[in-house]
Each structure stands twice: as C-alpha cells, then as structure tokens.
XYZ file of C-alpha atoms in Angstrom:
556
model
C 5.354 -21.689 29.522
C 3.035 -19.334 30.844
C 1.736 -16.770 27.646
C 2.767 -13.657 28.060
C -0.461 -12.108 26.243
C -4.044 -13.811 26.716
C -7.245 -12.459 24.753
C -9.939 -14.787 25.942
C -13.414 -14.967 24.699
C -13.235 -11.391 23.752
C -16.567 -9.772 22.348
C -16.701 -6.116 21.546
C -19.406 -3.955 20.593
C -19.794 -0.329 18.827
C -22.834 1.606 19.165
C -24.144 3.196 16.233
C -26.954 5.322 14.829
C -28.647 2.117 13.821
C -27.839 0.319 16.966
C -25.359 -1.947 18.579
C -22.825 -3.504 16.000
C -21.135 -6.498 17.155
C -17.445 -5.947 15.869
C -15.646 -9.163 17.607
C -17.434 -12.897 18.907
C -15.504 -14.278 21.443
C -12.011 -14.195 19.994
C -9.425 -16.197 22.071
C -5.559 -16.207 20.989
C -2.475 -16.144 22.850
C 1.135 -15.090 22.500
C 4.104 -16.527 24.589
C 7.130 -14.833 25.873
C 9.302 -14.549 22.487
C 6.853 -15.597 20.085
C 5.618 -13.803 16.761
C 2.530 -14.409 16.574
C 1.087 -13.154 13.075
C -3.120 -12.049 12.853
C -4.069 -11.942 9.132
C -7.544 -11.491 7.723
C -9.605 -8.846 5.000
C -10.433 -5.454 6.377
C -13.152 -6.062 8.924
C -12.750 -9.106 10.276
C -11.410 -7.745 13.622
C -7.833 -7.922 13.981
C -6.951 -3.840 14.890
C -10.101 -4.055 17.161
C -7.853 -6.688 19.046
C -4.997 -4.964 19.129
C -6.509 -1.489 20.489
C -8.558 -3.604 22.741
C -5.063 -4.746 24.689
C -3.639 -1.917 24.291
C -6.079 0.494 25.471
C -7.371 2.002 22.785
C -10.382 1.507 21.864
C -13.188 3.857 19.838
C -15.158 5.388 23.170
C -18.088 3.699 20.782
C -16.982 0.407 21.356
C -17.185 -1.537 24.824
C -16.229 -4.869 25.918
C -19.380 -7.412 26.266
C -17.791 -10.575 27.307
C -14.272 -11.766 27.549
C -11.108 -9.770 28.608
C -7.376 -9.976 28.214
C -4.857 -10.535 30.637
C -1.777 -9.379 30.248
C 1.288 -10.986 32.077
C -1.270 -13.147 34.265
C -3.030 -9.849 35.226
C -6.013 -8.553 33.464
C -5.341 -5.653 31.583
C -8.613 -3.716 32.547
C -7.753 -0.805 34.462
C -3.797 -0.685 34.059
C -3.845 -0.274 29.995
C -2.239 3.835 31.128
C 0.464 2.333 33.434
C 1.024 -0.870 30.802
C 1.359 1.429 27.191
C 4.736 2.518 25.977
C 6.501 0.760 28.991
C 5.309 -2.951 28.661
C 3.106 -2.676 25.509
C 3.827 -0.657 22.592
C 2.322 -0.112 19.176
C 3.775 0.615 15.617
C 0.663 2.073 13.586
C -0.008 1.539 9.917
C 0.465 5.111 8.685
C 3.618 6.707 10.452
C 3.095 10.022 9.033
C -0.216 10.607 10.621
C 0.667 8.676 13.709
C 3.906 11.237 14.083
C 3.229 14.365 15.249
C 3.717 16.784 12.231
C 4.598 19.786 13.872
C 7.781 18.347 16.197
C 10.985 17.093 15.430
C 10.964 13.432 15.361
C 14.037 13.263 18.179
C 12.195 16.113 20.134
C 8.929 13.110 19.833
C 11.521 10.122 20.969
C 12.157 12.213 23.521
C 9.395 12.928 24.947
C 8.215 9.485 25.297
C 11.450 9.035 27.608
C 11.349 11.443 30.043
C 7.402 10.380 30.059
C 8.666 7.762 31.595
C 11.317 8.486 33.727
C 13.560 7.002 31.246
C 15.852 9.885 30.804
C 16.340 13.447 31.926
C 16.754 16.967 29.874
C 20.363 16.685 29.721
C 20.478 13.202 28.212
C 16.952 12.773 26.117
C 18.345 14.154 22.900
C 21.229 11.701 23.551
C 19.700 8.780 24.126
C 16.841 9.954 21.097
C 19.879 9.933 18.732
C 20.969 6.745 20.268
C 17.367 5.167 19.239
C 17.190 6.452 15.670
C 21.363 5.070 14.837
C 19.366 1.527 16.587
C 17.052 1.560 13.932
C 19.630 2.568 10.985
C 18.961 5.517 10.158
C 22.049 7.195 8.302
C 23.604 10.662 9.762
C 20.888 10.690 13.524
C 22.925 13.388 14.346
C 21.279 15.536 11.999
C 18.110 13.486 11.365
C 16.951 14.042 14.995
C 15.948 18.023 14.032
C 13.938 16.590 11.243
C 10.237 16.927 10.917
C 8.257 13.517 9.600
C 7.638 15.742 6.534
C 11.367 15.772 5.252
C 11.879 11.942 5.848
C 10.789 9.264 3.489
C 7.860 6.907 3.993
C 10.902 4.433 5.305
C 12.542 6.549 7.327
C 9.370 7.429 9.185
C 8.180 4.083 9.540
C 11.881 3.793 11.591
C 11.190 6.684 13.716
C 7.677 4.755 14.635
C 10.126 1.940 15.624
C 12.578 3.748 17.629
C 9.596 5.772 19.429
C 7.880 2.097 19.841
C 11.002 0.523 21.467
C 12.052 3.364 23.303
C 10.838 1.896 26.211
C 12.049 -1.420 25.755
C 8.490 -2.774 26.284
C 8.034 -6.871 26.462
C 5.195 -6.838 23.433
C 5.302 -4.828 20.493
C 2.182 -4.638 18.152
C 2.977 -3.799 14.657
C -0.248 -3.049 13.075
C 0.729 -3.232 9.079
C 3.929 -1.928 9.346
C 4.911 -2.298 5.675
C 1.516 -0.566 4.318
C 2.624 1.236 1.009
C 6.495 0.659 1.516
C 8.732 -0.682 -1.301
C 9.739 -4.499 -0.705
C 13.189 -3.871 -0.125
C 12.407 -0.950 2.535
C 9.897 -3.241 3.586
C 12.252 -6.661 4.033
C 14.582 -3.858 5.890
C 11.494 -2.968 7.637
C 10.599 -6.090 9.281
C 14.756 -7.469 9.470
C 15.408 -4.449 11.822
C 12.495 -5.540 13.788
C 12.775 -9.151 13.693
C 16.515 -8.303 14.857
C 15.511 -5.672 17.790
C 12.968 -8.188 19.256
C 15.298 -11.149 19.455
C 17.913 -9.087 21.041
C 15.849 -8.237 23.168
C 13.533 -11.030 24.043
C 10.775 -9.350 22.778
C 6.989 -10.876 22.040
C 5.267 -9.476 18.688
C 1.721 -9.244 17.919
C 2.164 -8.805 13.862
C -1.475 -7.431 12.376
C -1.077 -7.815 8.172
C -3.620 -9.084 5.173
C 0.330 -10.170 3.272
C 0.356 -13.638 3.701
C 3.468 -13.650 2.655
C 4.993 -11.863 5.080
C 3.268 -13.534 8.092
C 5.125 -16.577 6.728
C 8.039 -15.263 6.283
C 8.310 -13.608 9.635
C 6.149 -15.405 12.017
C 6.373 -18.062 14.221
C 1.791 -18.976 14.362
C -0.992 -17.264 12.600
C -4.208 -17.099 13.916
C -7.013 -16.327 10.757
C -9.878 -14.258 11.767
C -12.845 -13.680 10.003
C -15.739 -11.122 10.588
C -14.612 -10.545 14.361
C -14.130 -14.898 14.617
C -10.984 -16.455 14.835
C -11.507 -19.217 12.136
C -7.953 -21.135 12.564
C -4.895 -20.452 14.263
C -1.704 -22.551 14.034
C 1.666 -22.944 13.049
C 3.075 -21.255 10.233
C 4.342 -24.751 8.423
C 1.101 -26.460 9.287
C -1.189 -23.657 8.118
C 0.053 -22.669 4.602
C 0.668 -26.450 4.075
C -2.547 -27.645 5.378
C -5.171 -25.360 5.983
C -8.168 -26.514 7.754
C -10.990 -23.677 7.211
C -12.318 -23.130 4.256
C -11.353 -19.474 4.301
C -7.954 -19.850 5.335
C -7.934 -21.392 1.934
C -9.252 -19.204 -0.206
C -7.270 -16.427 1.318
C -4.291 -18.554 0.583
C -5.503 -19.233 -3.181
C -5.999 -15.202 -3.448
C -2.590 -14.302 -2.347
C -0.019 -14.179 -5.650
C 3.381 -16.147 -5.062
C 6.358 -16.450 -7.943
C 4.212 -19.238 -9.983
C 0.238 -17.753 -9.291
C -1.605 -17.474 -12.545
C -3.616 -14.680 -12.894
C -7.080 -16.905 -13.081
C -6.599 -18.543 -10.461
C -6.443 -15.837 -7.780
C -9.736 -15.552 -6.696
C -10.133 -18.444 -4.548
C -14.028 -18.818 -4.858
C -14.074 -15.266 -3.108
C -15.874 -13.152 -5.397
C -17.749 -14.262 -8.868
C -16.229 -12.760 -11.939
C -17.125 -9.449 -12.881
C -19.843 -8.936 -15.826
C -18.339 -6.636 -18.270
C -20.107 -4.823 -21.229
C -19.507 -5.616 -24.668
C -16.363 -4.210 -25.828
C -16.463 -0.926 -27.921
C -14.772 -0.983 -31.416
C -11.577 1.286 -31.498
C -10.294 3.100 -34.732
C -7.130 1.288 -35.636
C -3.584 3.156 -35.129
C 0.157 2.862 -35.467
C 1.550 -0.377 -33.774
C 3.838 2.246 -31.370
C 1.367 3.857 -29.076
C 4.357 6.055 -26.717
C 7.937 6.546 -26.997
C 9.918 8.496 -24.307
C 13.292 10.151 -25.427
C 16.024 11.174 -23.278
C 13.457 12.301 -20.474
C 15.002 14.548 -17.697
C 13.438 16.095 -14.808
C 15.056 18.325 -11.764
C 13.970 19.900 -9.003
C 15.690 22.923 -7.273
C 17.611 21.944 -3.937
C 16.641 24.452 -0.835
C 19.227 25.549 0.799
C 22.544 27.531 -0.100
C 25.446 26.462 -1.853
C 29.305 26.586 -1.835
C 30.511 30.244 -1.980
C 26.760 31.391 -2.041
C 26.155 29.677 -5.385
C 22.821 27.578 -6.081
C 22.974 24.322 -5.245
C 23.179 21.886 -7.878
C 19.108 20.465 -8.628
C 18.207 16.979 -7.613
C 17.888 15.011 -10.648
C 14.570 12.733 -10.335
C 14.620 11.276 -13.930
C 17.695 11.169 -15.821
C 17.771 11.153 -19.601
C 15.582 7.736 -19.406
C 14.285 6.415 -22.765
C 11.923 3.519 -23.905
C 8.707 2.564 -26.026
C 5.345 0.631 -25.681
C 3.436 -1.088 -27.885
C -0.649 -0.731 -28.977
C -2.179 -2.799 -26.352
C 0.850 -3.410 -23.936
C 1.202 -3.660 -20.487
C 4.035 -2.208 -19.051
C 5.250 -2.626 -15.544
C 7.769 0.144 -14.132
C 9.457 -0.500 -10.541
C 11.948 0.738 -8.376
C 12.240 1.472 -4.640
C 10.411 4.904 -3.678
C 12.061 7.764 -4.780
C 13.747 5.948 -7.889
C 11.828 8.252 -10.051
C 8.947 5.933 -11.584
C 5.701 7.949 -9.842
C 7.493 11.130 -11.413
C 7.640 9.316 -14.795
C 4.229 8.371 -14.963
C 2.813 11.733 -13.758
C 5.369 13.608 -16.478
C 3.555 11.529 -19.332
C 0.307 11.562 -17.943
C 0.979 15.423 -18.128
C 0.015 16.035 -14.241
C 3.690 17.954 -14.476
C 6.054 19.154 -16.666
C 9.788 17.609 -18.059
C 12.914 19.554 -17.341
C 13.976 18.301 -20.980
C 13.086 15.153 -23.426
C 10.386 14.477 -25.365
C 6.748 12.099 -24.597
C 5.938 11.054 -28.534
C 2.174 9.627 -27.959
C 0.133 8.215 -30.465
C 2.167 10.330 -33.200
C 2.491 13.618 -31.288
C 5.122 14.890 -28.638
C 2.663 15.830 -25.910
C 4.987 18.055 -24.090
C 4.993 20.536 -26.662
C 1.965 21.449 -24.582
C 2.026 22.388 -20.734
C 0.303 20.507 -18.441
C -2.298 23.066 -17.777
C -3.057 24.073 -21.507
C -3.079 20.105 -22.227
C -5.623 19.381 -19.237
C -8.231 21.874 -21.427
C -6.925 19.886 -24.596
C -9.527 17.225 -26.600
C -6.116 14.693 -26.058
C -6.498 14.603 -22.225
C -9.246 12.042 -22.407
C -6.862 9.554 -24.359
C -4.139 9.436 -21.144
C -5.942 8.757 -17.978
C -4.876 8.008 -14.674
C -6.123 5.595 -11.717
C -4.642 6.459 -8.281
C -2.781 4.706 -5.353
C -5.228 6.256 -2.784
C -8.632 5.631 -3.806
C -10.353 7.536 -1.074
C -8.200 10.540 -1.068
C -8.477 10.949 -5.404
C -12.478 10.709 -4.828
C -14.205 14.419 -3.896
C -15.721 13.397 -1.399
C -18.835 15.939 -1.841
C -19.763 13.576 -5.123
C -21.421 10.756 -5.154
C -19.945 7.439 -7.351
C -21.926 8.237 -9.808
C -21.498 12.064 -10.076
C -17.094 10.915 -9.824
C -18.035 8.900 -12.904
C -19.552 11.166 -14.580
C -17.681 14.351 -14.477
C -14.811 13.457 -16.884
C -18.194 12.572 -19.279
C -18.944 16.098 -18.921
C -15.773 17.768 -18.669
C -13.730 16.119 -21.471
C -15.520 14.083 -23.633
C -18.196 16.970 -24.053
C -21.573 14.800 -22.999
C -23.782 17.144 -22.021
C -27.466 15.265 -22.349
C -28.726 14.398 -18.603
C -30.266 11.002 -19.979
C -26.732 10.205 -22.103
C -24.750 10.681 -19.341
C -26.795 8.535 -16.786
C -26.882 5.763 -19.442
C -23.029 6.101 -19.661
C -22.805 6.186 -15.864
C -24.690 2.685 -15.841
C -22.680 1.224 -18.529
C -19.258 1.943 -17.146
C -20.176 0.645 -13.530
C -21.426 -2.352 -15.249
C -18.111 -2.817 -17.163
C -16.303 -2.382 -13.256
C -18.597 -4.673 -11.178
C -20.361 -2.023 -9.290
C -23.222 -2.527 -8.545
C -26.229 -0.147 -9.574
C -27.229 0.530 -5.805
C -23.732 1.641 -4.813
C -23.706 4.721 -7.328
C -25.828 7.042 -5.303
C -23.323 7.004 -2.007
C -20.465 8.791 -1.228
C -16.880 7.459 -1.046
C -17.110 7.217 2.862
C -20.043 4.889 2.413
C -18.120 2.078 -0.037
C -15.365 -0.172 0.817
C -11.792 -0.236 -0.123
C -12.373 -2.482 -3.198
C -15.757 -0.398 -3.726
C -13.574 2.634 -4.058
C -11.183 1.375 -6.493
C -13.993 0.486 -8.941
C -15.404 4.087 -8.990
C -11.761 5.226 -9.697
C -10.968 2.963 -12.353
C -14.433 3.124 -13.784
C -13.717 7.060 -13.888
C -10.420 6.628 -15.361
C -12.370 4.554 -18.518
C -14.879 7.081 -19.015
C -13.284 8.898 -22.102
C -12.029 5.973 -23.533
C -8.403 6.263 -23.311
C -5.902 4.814 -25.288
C -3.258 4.334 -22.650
C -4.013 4.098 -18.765
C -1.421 4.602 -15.868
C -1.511 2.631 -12.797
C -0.077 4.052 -9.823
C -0.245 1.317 -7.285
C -3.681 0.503 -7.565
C -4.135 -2.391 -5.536
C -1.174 -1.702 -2.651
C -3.813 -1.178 0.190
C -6.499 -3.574 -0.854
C -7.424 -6.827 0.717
C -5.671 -9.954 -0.987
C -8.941 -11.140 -2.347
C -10.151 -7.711 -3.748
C -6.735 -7.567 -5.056
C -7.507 -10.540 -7.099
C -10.620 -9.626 -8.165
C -9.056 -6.195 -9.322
C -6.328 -7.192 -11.251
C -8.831 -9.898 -12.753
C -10.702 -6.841 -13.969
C -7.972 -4.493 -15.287
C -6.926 -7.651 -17.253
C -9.918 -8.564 -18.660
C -10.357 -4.141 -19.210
C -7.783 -4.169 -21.391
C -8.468 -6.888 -23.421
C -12.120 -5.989 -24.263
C -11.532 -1.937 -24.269
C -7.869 -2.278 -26.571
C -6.034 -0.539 -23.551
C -2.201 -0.337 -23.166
C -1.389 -0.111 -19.183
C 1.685 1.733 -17.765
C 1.611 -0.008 -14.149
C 3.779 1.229 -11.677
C 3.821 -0.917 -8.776
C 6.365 -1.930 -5.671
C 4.710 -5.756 -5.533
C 6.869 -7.422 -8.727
C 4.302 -10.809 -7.984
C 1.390 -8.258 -8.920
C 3.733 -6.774 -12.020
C 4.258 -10.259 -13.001
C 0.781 -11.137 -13.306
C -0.738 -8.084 -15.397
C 2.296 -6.552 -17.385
C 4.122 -8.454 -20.164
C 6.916 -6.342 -20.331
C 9.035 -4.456 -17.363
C 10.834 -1.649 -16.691
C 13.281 -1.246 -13.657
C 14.232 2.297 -12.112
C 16.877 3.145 -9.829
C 18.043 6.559 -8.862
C 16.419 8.065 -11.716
C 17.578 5.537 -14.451
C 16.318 2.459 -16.331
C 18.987 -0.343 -15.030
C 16.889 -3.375 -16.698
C 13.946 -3.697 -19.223
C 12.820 -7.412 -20.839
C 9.941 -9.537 -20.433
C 8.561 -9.803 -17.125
C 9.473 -13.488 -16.943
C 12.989 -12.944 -17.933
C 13.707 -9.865 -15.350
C 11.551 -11.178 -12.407
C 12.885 -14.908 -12.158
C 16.140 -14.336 -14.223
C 17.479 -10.705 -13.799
C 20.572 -9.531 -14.713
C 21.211 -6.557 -12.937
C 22.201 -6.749 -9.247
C 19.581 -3.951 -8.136
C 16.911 -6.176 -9.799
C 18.477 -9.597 -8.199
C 18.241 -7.328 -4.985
C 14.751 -6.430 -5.316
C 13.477 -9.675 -6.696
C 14.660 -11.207 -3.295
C 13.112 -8.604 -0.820
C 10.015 -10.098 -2.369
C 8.487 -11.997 0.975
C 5.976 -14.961 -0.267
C 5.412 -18.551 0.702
C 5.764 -21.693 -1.057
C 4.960 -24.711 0.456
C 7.806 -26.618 -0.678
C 9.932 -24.553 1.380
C 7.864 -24.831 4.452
C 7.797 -28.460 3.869
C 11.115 -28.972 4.297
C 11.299 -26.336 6.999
C-alpha cells in the first residue's frame, strides 16, 4: 500500500546569529493510510521540526536544504495552505496557548468550518456543539460559550481535538497531547482519539518522549536522535529488541511498574557529585501533621432566591502525618485538591479551617504573608512544576540561587554568598559555567537544577514537589529523581511529592496519599496502594497508567 505520508531525506536548517544550525540530517519515515505511527526522542532531536515541516509551519529561520515530503504522492511544497485543517491537522502540546484566549471555544470550532466551506452561519454553532458532544465533553450546549480559561487542562485539550477533526482531515499530528495531564484524563485523552481515528480511517503522526504511551497506542516508532532517525520499527520488535544503542538507553531511562530507582539512567548521564552532607540538629520523630484541613472558594454567580451560592469545597476536612525524613507521595486527578494542599502547608495560601502542626508549631496561626517575612519560611520550601516560568527571568542561575541566601537566611557577605552559590550547584550537578546565564540560555533539565538548588538554599526541613519532572525528557527525569533521592538522604529532607505519574511516586516516596474530590480515599505504602489498592478510584487510576513490559508485547 501506497504511504499516505512520505518525509524523505529531509534536512532543515535555522539561521542564527552564530550561523547556520543544522536542526534535521536527512530524516526519512513514512506513515500508511491507517497507521499510528509514534516519533519519540529527548527535546532536540528533531521530531516537532518534522511535524511543522509537513505541515507548513516552519520558523521563517529555518529552510529546507535537501529532502522534501510528499504528501498523498504529491509533494507538499507549495500546497501546505490548501492541505492544513482539511487533509492535515495538528493537535499542539499546550492547548491553552494554542486556543485563542479571547473567543469562545465553539465561536473557534466554528470558525475553522465556515473557513472551509464546511458549514454556514445558520448551522456553525450547530455543528460546533456537535464536535465538542464527539469529543465528550459533558453539557456542549453550554460549554460552547466558554472561554479556554473556564475549562480544565482536559477539557481544553478536547476542544484542540474537536477543532483538529473538524475537518475530518486524513492525518492528524498530535504533538504531545498528554503534556501535564493526569493519567486518567490522559488514557481518556488518547482512547477518544484512538476511537475518532479508527472510525474514521484516520492516519496519526503521534510526537511524545512517554515511551509508554507510544507502546501503548502505536502501531511503529521511529527513534530520532539529534535531527537523525536512529531506528524505526514495530512496536513489539522495538521495545523487545532494540537495535541502537540509544533506543536502549532511552528504554532503560523510562520507569515501568518494576524499574528500580538506580537503574534509570541507562548510561545517559554520570551520577551527580554531591557535597558532603551538612549535620542537622536532631528533632521530634513527627515532622507535620494536618488536622481536619478545609479550604473553599466562593462560587461566582447568583444563587437560588438571590442567596450566595454555596462555596466550592477544594479540600475537605482531610487529615494525615509524616515522618522526619519521609517521602510522601500525594495524587489525584487535577482538580482533586492535592496542588491546593501542598500550597496551603507550604503557606503560599491560606486554610478556610484546620490546623498545619509543623515541626511542633501550627503554622497557620500565621498568614501567609506575615509567615513569608517569618525566620520559619526557610524550613518549608517549594520546587515548581514549571521551571522556566518560577525562574525571573532578569536573574541569572546564580543570582535565582542566591536570593533566598539573602532574603531568608540573612547572608549578607558578597564572598559567603558566592561560596554558598558554588556549593549548592555542586550539590545539584550544575555545572560552574552554567551559573552566569539566564534561564532562556539552559535546558529543561538545566532549569530544574537551578530550581531545586534554590529550593535547598535555606536548608529546609521539609520540601514540596509539585510535579517536578512532568515536562522533562525521560533521561533527565532519571537523572532528577536520582538526585532528589540521593538530596534527601545526605541533606535529612522529608519530601511531600505531588505528582500525576504513580511509576515516578513509586520510585521516590515510601508512603502515598490518594485525593479525590477533595478527600483522602487511600493512604499505605506505596507498594501496597500502587500494585494492590483497595479503593476503586485508586484501582482506576493505577490502570490509566500507560507503560510497556515486554512480556506483554511478547505475547502480543
């Protein structure tokens, strides 16, 4: 059978201040009518390049230098305008910037259909509301006057759908369309689209560094490396016998229901050196108890008879402790109330009602912004789930670093500080050259180093996690968790890790909490709720969980 999609000896180039970059070296893949056909590889190695390259957009900067790709038997060059939205679509890794803001997300279907002739004025809003009940998205009737702001990270990413297969176009690229999502909105994520495609004959170009997922969903990967495609084959034959030696070690990176947590680096990166550990005043064994913690938030809107409506309960009367030195995972799909639990004890915001007993004292005796001026701040710090958006990006690494020095811990001595500086990005991995640039000058895994290097700086006593590693690279994911592990043990630490990836959970945390709607439905030991829960939200979300096992494909 003919492929439907062709990228043949493809080489692209961007220019740049310091010359001509080569981004891709003559990349050849193809994808037949009705296949899913899976791209995986780190950040850099080419794969959105690809994809913008067939469909037509491409960075101005960047020009084809050899190659081409034919879409359909035709080349593409030339035709990309009459071929996007039609024939080719795109879903885009972050649907809230790819959806425009300022428009309701039915008045955004609809545009796209009477773009092309696909529907008139009388019948767009019908046929948008049609789209967005395709996709399953509860009540469309009213959800087609929403704005992307009012919708969950879920329901947007469905709106990307609908708008992508509005036209009913032949190849849809999905270009990490799970990014950031909980596994179970992600497994209903990739079901609705595995089920729309089928129905509808449908080729699918899926771009994703989850291995799991690309086995799970996929019919061939192709592996590409530093804009080379290393290996491409089957989705049995690769996991179970991969040829390249970096298909490998991307495989031995990725964390699957047995990984151990040493043996996730795969020969990518050499262990981090880390500083000798500081000696910590001894304490009482329980470092935090939470008691009957409640927090609301007002509803807009009126209510029966003009009355108030009732607030939206986010955490509700939730209660549990953690030892000295613990790990503790917390999960739950977005919006179960874990983020809001984290940021409540890490006093970023206040508690409706309870109490947060830390280290002997109930910290929310004190407001958030009196307790941000208190001595105690440095003692509860916080790494972030978006590296580059929690670094000011007018500081350098080393000025990030250093400010909490100045700020909390009261180091005021130019020399003390610098030596400080060095000493913490020694205890991260980062090397001394990288502290003078700016976060738009480090990688991804770069980035999360400076953050949790900053987070370490006062010498806390209990660190939160708030997805730290969701948007890294597998192997800088290893290396990562490697590090907070081997953090914690040197530095005394006790981690509160909140995390939708339970594999991840399972390899830092001992013990784990699960949230749902506000509540704690489970709590044990991370092996006994992860392979043997009890509760049928937990056996729900340990199954969403997409990973590979070559058993399975074996026999497959």
């Amino acid at each position: 059978m003919a492929p439907l999609l062709k990228v043949e000896t493809l080489s692209i180039a961007f220019r740049t201040r310091k010359g001509e970059v080569q981004a891709l070296h003559e990349v050849g893949f193809e994808v037949a009518p009705g296949e899913v056909v899976g791209v995986v590889g780190e950040s850099g190695s080419g794969k959105s390049v690809s994809a913008y390259t067939v469909i037509g957009l491409l960075d101005q900067a960047g020009r084809i230098t050899h190659g081409g790709v034919e879409y359909d038997g035709k080349p593409v060059a030339g035709r990309q305008r009459e071929l996007r939205g039609r024939e080719i679509s795109m879903i885009f890794q972050n649907p809230r910037a790819a959806l425009n803001p300022i428009m309701p997300v039915g008045q955004q279907i609809a545009d796209v259909l009477k773009r092309h002739a696909l529907a008139g004025r009388t019948d767009a809003r019908a046929k948008a509301i049609d789209l967005l009940r395709q996709v399953k998205i509860n009540d469309p009737e009213e959800r087609v006057d929403s704005y992307p702001f009012e919708l969950s990270g879920g329901m947007c990413q469905r709106v990307m759908i609908a708008l992508a297969l509005a036209c009913s176009p032949r190849l849809l690229i999905a270009d990490e369309p799970t990014t950031g999502l909980d596994v179970t909105t992600q497994k209903a994520t990739m079901d609705l689209v595995r089920d729309l495609t089928r129905a509808r004959g449908m080729s699918v170009m899926l771009i994703t560094h989850d291995l799991g997922m690309a086995a799970e969903y996929c019919d061939r990967i192709v592996v590409m490396e530093k804009g080379h495609v290393v290996e491409s084959a089957p989705v049995a034959q690769l996991f179970t016998d991969p040829q390249h030696p970096y298909t490998q070690k991307l495989i031995a990176a990725s964390p699957g229901p047995r990984s151990q947590l040493a043996e996730l680096t795969g020969g990518i990166a050499a262990p981090v050196s880390i500083a000798p550990p500081r000696p910590r005043e001894p304490g009482p064994e329980r470092l935090l108890e939470v008691v009957d913690l409640v927090k609301e938030f007002p509803r807009r809107g009126g209510g029966v008879f003009g009355k108030k409506p009732a607030p939206f309960r986010a955490v509700d009367g939730i209660g549990f402790q953690m030892m000295r030195g613990e790990s503790l995972g917390l999960v739950g799909e977005s919006g179960c109330g874990k983020s809001t639990t984290s940021s409540i004890i890490a006093r970023l915001q206040d508690a409706t009602s309870g109490a947060v007993v830390f280290d002997g004292q109930d910290i929310l005796q004190h407001p958030s912004a009196r307790f941000a001026r208190m001595p105690e701040r440095g003692r509860i710090q916080m790494v972030f789930q978006d590296a580059h958006d929690s670094l000011d990006p007018r500081w350098s690494a080393a000025e990030a670093i250093a400010q909490p020095l100045r700020r909390i811990s009261g180091l005021r001595e130019a020399a003390a500080v610098t030596r400080r500086v060095d000493e913490l990005a020694e205890m991260v991995g980062l090397p001394a050259n990288l502290l003078s640039r700016y976060p738009h000058q480090l990688s991804g895994g770069q980035k999360a180093r400076v953050g949790i290097a900053r987070a370490i700086a006062t010498d806390p006593l209990l660190l939160i996690l708030d997805e730290p590693t969701s948007a890294l690279d597998v192997s800088v994911q290893a290396v990562v968790l490697q590090l907070l592990d081997r953090l914690r043990r040197d530095l005394g630490m006790s981690y509160i890790f909140v995390s939708h990836d339970l594999n991840v959970v399972r390899l830092l945390c001992e013990r784990v909490i699960v949230m749902n709607r506000g509540r704690i439905v489970e709590t044990g030991t991370a092996e006994e709720v992860l392979h043997a829960p009890r509760d049928a939200y937990t056996q729900k979300l340990v199954s969403a969980i997409p990973h590979f096992e070559p058993e399975r494909l074996r026999a497959s």
